[in-house]
PDB file of C-alpha atoms in Angstrom:
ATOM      1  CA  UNK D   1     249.557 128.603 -39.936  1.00 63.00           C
ATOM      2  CA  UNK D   2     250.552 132.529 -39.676  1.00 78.00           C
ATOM      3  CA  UNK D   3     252.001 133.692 -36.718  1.00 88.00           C
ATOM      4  CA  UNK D   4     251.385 136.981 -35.030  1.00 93.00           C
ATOM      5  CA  UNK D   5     253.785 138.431 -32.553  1.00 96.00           C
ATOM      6  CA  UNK D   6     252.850 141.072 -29.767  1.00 97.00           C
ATOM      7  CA  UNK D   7     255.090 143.229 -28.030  1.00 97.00           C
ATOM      8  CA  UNK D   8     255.502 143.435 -25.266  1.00 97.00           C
ATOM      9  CA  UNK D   9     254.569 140.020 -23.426  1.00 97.00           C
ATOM     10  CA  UNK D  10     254.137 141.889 -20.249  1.00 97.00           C
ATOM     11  CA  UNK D  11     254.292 145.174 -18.971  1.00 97.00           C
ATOM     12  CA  UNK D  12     254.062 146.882 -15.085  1.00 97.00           C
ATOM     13  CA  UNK D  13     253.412 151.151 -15.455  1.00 96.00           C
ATOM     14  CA  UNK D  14     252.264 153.619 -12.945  1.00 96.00           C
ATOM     15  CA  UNK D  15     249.009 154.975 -12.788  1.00 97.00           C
ATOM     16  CA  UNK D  16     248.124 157.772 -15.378  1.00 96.00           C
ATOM     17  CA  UNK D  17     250.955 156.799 -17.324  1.00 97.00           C
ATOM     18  CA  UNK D  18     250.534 155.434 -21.357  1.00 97.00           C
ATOM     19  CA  UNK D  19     251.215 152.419 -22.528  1.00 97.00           C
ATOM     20  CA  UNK D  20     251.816 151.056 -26.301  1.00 97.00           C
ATOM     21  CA  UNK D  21     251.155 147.754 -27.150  1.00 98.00           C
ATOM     22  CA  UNK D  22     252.277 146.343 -30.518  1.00 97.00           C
ATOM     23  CA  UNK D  23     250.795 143.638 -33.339  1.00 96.00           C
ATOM     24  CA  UNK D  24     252.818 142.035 -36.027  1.00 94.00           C
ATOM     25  CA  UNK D  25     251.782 139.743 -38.191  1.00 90.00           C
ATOM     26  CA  UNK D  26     255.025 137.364 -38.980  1.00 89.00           C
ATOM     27  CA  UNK D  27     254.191 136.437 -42.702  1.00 83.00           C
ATOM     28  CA  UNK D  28     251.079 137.426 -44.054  1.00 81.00           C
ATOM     29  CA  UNK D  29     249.684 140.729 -45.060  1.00 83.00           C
ATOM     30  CA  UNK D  30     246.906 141.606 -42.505  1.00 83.00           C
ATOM     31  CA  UNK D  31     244.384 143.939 -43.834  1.00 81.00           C
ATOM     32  CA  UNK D  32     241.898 143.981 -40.691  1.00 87.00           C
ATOM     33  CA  UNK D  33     243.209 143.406 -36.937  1.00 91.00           C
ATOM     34  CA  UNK D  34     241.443 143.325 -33.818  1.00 93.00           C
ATOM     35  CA  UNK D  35     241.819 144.084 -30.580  1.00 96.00           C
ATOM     36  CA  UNK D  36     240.197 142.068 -27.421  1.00 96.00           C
ATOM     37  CA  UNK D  37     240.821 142.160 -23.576  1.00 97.00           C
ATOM     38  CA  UNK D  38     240.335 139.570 -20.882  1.00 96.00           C
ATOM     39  CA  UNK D  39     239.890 140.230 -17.085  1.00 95.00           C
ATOM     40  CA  UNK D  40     240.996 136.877 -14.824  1.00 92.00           C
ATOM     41  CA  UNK D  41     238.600 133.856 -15.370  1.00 90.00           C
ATOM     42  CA  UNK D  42     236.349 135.738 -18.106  1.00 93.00           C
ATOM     43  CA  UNK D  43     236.493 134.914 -21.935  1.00 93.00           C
ATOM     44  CA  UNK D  44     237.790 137.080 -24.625  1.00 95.00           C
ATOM     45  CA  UNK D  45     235.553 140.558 -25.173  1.00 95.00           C
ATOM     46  CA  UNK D  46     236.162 142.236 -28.416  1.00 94.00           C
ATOM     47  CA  UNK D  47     237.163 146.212 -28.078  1.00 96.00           C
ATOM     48  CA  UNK D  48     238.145 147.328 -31.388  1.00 94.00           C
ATOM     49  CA  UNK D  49     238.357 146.082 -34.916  1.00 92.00           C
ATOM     50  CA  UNK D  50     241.516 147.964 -37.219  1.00 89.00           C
ATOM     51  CA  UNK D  51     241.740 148.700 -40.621  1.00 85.00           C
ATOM     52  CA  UNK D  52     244.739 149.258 -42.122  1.00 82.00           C
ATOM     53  CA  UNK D  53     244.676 152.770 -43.842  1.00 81.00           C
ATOM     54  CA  UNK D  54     241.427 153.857 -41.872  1.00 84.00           C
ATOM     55  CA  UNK D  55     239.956 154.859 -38.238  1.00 87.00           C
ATOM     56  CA  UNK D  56     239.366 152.026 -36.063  1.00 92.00           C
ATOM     57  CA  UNK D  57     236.046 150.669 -35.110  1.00 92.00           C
ATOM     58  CA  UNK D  58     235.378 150.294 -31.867  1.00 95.00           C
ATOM     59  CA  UNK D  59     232.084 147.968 -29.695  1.00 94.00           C
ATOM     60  CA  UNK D  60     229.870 150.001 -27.750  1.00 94.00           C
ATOM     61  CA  UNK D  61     231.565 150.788 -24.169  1.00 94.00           C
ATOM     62  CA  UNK D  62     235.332 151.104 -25.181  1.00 95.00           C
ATOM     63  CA  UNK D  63     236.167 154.394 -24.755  1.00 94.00           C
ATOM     64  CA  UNK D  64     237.814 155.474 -28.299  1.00 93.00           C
ATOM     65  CA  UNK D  65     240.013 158.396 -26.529  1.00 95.00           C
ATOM     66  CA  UNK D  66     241.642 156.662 -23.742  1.00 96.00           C
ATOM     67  CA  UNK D  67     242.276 153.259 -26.366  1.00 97.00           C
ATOM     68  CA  UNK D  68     243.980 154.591 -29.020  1.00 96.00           C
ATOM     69  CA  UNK D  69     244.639 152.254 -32.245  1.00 94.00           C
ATOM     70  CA  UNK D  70     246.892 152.780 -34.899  1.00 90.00           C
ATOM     71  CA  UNK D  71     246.926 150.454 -37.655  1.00 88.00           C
ATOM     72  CA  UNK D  72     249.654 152.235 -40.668  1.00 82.00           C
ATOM     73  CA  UNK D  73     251.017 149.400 -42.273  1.00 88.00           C
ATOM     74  CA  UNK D  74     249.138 145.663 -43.108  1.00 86.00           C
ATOM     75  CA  UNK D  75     251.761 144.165 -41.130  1.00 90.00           C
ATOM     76  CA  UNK D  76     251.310 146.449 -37.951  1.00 92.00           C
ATOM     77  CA  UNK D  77     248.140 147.782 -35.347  1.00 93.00           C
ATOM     78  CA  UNK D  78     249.398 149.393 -31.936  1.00 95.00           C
ATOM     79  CA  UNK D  79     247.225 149.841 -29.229  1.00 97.00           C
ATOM     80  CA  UNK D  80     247.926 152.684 -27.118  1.00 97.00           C
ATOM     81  CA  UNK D  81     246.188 152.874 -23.557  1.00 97.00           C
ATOM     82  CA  UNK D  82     246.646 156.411 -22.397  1.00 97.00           C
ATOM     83  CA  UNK D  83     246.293 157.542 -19.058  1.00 96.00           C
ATOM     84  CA  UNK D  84     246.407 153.656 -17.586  1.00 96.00           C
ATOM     85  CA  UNK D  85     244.295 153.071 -14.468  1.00 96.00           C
ATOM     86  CA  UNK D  86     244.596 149.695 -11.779  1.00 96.00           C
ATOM     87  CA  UNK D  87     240.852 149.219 -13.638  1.00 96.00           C
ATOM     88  CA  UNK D  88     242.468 149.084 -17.572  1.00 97.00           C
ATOM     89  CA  UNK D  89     245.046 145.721 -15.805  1.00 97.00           C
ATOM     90  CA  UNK D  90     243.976 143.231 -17.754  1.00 97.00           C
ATOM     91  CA  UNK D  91     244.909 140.808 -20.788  1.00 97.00           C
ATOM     92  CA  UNK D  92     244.956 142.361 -23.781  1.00 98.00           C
ATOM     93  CA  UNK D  93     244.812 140.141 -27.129  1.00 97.00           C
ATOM     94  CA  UNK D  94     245.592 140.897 -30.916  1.00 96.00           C
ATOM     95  CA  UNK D  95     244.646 138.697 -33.854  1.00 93.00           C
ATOM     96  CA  UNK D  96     244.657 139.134 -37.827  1.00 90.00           C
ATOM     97  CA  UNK D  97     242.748 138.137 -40.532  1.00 78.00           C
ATOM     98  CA  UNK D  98     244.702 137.389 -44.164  1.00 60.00           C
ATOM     99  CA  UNK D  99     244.180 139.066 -47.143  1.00 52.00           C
ATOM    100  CA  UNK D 100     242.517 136.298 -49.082  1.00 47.00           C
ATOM    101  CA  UNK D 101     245.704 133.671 -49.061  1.00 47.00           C
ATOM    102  CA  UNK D 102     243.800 130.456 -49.686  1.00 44.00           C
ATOM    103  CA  UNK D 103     243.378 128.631 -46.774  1.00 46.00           C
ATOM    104  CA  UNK D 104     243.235 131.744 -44.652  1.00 51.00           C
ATOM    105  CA  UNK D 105     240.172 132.135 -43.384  1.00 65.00           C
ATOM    106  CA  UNK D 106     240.718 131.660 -40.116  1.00 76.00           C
ATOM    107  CA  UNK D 107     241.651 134.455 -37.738  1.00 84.00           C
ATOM    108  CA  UNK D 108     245.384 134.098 -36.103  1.00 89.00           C
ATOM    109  CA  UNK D 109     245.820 135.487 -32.239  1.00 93.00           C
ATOM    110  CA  UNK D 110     249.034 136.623 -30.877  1.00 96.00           C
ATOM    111  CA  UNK D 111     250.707 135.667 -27.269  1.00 97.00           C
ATOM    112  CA  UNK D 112     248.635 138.062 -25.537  1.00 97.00           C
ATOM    113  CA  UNK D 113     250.595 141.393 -23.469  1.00 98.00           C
ATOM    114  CA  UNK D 114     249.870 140.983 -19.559  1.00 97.00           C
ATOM    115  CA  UNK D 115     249.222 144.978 -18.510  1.00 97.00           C
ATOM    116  CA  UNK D 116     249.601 145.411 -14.408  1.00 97.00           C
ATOM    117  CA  UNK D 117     249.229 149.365 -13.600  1.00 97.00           C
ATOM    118  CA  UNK D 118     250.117 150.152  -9.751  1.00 96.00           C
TER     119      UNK D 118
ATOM    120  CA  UNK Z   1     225.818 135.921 -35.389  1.00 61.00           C
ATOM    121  CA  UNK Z   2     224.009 133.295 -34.024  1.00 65.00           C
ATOM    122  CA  UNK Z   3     224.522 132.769 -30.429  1.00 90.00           C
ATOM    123  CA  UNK Z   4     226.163 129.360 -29.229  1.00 95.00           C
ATOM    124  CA  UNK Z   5     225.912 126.889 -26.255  1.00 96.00           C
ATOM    125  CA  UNK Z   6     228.769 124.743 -24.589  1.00 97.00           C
ATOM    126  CA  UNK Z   7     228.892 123.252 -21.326  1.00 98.00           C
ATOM    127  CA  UNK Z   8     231.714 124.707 -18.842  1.00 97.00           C
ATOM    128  CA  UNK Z   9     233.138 122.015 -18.076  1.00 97.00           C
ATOM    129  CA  UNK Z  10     234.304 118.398 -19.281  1.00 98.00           C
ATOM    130  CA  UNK Z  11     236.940 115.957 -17.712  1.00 97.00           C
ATOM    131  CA  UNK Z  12     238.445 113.591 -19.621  1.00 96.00           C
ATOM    132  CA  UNK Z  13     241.066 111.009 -19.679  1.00 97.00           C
ATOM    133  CA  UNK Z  14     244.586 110.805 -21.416  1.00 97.00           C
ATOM    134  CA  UNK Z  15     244.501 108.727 -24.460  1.00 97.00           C
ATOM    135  CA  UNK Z  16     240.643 108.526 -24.789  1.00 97.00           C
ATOM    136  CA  UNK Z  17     238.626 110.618 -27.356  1.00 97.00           C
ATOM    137  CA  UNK Z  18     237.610 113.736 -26.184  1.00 98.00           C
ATOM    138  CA  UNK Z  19     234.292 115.146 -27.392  1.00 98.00           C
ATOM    139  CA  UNK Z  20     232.851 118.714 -26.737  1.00 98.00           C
ATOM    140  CA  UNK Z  21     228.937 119.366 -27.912  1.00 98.00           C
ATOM    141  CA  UNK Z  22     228.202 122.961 -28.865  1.00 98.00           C
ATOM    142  CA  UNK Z  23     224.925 123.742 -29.851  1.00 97.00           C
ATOM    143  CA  UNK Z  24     223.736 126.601 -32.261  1.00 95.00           C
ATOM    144  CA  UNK Z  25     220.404 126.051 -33.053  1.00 94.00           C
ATOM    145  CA  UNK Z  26     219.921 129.954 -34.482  1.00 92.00           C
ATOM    146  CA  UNK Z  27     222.760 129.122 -37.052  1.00 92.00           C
ATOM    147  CA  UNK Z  28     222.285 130.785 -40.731  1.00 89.00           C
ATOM    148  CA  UNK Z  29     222.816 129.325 -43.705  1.00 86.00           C
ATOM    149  CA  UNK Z  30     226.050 131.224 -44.842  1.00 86.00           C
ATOM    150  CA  UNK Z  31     227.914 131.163 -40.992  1.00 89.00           C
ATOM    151  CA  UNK Z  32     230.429 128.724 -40.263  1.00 90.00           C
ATOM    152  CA  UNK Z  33     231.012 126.913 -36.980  1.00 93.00           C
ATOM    153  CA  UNK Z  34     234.738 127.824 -35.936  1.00 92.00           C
ATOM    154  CA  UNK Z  35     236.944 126.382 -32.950  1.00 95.00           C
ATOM    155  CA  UNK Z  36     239.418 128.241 -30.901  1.00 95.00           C
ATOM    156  CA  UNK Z  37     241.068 126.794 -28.247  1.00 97.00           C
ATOM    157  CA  UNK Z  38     243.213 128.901 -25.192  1.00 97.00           C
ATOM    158  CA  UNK Z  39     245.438 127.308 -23.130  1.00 96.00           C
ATOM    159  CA  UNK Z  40     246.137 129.128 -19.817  1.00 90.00           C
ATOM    160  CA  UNK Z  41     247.683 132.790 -20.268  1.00 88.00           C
ATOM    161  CA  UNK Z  42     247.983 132.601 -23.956  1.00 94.00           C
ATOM    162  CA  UNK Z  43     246.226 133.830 -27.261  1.00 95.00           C
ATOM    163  CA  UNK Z  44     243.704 131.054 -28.385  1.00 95.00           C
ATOM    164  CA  UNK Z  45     244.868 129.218 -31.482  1.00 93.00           C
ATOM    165  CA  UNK Z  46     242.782 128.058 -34.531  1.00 90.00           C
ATOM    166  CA  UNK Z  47     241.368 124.262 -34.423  1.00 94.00           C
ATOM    167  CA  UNK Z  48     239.174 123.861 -37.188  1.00 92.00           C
ATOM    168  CA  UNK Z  49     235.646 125.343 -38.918  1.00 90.00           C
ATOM    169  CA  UNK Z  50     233.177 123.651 -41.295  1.00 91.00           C
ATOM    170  CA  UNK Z  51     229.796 124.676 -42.814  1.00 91.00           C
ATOM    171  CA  UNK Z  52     228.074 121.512 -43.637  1.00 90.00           C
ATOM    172  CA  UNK Z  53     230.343 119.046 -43.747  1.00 88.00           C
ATOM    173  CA  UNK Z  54     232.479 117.388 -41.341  1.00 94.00           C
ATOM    174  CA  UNK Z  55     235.781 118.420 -41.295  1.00 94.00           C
ATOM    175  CA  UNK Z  56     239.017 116.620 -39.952  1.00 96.00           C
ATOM    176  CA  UNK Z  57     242.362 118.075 -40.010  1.00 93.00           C
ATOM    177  CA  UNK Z  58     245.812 116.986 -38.037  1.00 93.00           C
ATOM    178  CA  UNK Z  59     244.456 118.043 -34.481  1.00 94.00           C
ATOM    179  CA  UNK Z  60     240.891 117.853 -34.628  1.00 97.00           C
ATOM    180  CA  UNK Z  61     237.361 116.331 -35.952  1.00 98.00           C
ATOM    181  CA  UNK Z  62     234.417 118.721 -36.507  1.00 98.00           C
ATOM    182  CA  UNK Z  63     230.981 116.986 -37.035  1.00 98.00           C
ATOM    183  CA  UNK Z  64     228.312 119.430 -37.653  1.00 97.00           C
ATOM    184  CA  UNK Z  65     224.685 117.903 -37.892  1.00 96.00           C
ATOM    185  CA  UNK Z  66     222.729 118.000 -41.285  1.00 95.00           C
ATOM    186  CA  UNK Z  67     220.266 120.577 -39.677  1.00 95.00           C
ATOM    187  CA  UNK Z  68     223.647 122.177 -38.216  1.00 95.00           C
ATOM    188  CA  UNK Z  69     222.186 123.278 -35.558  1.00 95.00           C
ATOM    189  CA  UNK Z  70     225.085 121.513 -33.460  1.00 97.00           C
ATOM    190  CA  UNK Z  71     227.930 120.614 -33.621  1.00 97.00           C
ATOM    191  CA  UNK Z  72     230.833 118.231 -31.868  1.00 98.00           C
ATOM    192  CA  UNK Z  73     234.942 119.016 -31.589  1.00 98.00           C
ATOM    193  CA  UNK Z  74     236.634 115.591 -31.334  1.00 98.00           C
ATOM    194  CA  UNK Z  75     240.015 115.489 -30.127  1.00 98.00           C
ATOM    195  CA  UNK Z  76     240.684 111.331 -31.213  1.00 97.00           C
ATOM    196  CA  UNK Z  77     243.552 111.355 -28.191  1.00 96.00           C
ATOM    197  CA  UNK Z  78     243.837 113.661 -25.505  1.00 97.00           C
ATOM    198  CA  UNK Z  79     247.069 114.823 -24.558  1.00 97.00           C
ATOM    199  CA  UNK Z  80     247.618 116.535 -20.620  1.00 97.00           C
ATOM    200  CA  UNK Z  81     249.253 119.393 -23.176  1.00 96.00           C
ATOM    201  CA  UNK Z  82     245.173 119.518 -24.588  1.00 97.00           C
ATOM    202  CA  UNK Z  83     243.824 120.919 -21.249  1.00 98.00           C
ATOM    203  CA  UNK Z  84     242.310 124.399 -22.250  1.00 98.00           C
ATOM    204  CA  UNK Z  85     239.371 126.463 -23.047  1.00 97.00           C
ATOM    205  CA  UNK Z  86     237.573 125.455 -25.820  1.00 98.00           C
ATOM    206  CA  UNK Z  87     235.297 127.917 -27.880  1.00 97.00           C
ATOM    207  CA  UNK Z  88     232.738 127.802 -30.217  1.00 97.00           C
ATOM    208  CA  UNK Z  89     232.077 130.222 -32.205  1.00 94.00           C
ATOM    209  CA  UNK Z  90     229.740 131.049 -35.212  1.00 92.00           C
ATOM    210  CA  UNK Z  91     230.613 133.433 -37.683  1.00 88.00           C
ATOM    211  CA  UNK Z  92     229.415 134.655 -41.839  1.00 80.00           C
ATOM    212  CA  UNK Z  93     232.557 136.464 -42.612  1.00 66.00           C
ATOM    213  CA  UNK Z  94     235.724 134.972 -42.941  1.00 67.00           C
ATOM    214  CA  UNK Z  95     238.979 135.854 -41.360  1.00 66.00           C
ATOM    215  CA  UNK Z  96     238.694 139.418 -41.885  1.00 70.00           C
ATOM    216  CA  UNK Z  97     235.147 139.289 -39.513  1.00 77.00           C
ATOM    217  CA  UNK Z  98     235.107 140.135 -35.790  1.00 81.00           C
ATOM    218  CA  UNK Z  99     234.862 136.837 -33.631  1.00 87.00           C
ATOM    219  CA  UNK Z 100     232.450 137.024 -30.672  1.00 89.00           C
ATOM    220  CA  UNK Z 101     233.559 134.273 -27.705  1.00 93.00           C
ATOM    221  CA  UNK Z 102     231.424 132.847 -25.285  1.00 93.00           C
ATOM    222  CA  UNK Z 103     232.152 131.249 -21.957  1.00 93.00           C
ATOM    223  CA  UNK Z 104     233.503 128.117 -23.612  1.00 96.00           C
ATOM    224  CA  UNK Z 105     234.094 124.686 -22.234  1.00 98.00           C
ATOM    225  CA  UNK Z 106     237.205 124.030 -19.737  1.00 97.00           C
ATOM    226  CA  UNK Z 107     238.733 120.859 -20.771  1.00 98.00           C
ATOM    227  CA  UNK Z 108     240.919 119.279 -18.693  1.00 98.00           C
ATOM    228  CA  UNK Z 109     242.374 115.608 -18.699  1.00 98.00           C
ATOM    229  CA  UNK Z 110     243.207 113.645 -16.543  1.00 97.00           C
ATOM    230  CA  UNK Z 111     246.144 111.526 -16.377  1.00 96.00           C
TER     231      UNK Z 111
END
């Protein structure tokens, strides 16, 4: 299968500082990417899906401004959280969809980026 | 997408067949039934999806029922390294088509 990296694998910042959070996928083109977080002992909750070349789309309740998502390049979506609170700790998750390879079409998740703000 | 059921737990024992129901008795005709699996503290990795018919590829079995309106993961010989959350997940739109996760079923097995 593809492999999708995310950088970094954990990160500790002060409150009110910004954070980016990167998504690469390894060896496939990636035309959509999406973003999900996951408090302790909860499942997976979608917050935005990225389109490379275009805005992101983002699920009712994510705040748009204060989760920024950057998606330039089909190999590349960064999620910025700006102005990090101890609420926005959590585990935040990347995957990406190919671009039609056959036998893609399944979605492929990276490690996952542990965020801890003090 | 239709909405799916799992139980939240299962136990079962190294070297046996492990078998988690889902059920998704609102299922359309064009959605597939995908599984995800997610070890502790990781991303969740691809198992397997089917539409109709049963599927079987190096880690898993999928056998969806000819109403599909359930379906059954079968891992043929647990592993300890198999422990995990196991999702469900019904979907129409491929890999480039947002993925909404449920609870899912904690699997763990037993030595």
């Amino acid at each position: 299968g593809a492999v999708v990296s995310q950088h970094p694998s954990w990160v500790i910042c002060k409150s009110g500082t910004s954070v980016k959070i990167e998504c690469r996928s390894l060896d496939f083109q990636a035309t959509t990417m999406f973003w999900y977080r996951q408090f302790p002992k909860q499942s997976l909750m979608l917050m935005a899906t990225s389109n490379e070349g275009s805005k992101a789309t983002y699920e009712q309740g994510v705040e748009k401004d204060k989760f920024l998502i950057n998606h330039a390049s089909l190999t590349l979506s960064t999620l910025t959280v700006t102005s990090a609170h101890p609420e926005d700790s959590s585990f935040y998750i990347c995957s990406a969809g190919g671009t039609g390879r056959e036998g893609y079409n399944e979605q492929f998740f990276g490690p996952g980026t542990r965020l801890t703000v003090l | 997408d239709a909405k799916t059921t799992q139980p939240p737990s299962m136990d079962c024992a190294e070297g046996r067949a492990a078998n988690l129901p889902c059920n998704h008795s609102t299922i359309s005709g064009n959605e597939y039934v995908y599984w995800y699996r997610q070890i502790h503290s990781q991303g969740p990795q691809y198992i397997i999806h089917g539409l109709k018919n049963n599927e079987t590829n190096e880690m898993a079995s999928l056998i969806i029922t000819e109403d599909r309106k359930s379906s059954t993961l079968i891992l043929p010989h647990a592993t300890l390294r198999d422990t995990a959350v196991y999702y469900c997940i019904v979907s129409s739109g491929g890999s480039n088509y947002k993925l909404t996760f449920g609870k899912g079923t904690l699997l763990t097995v037993n030595p």
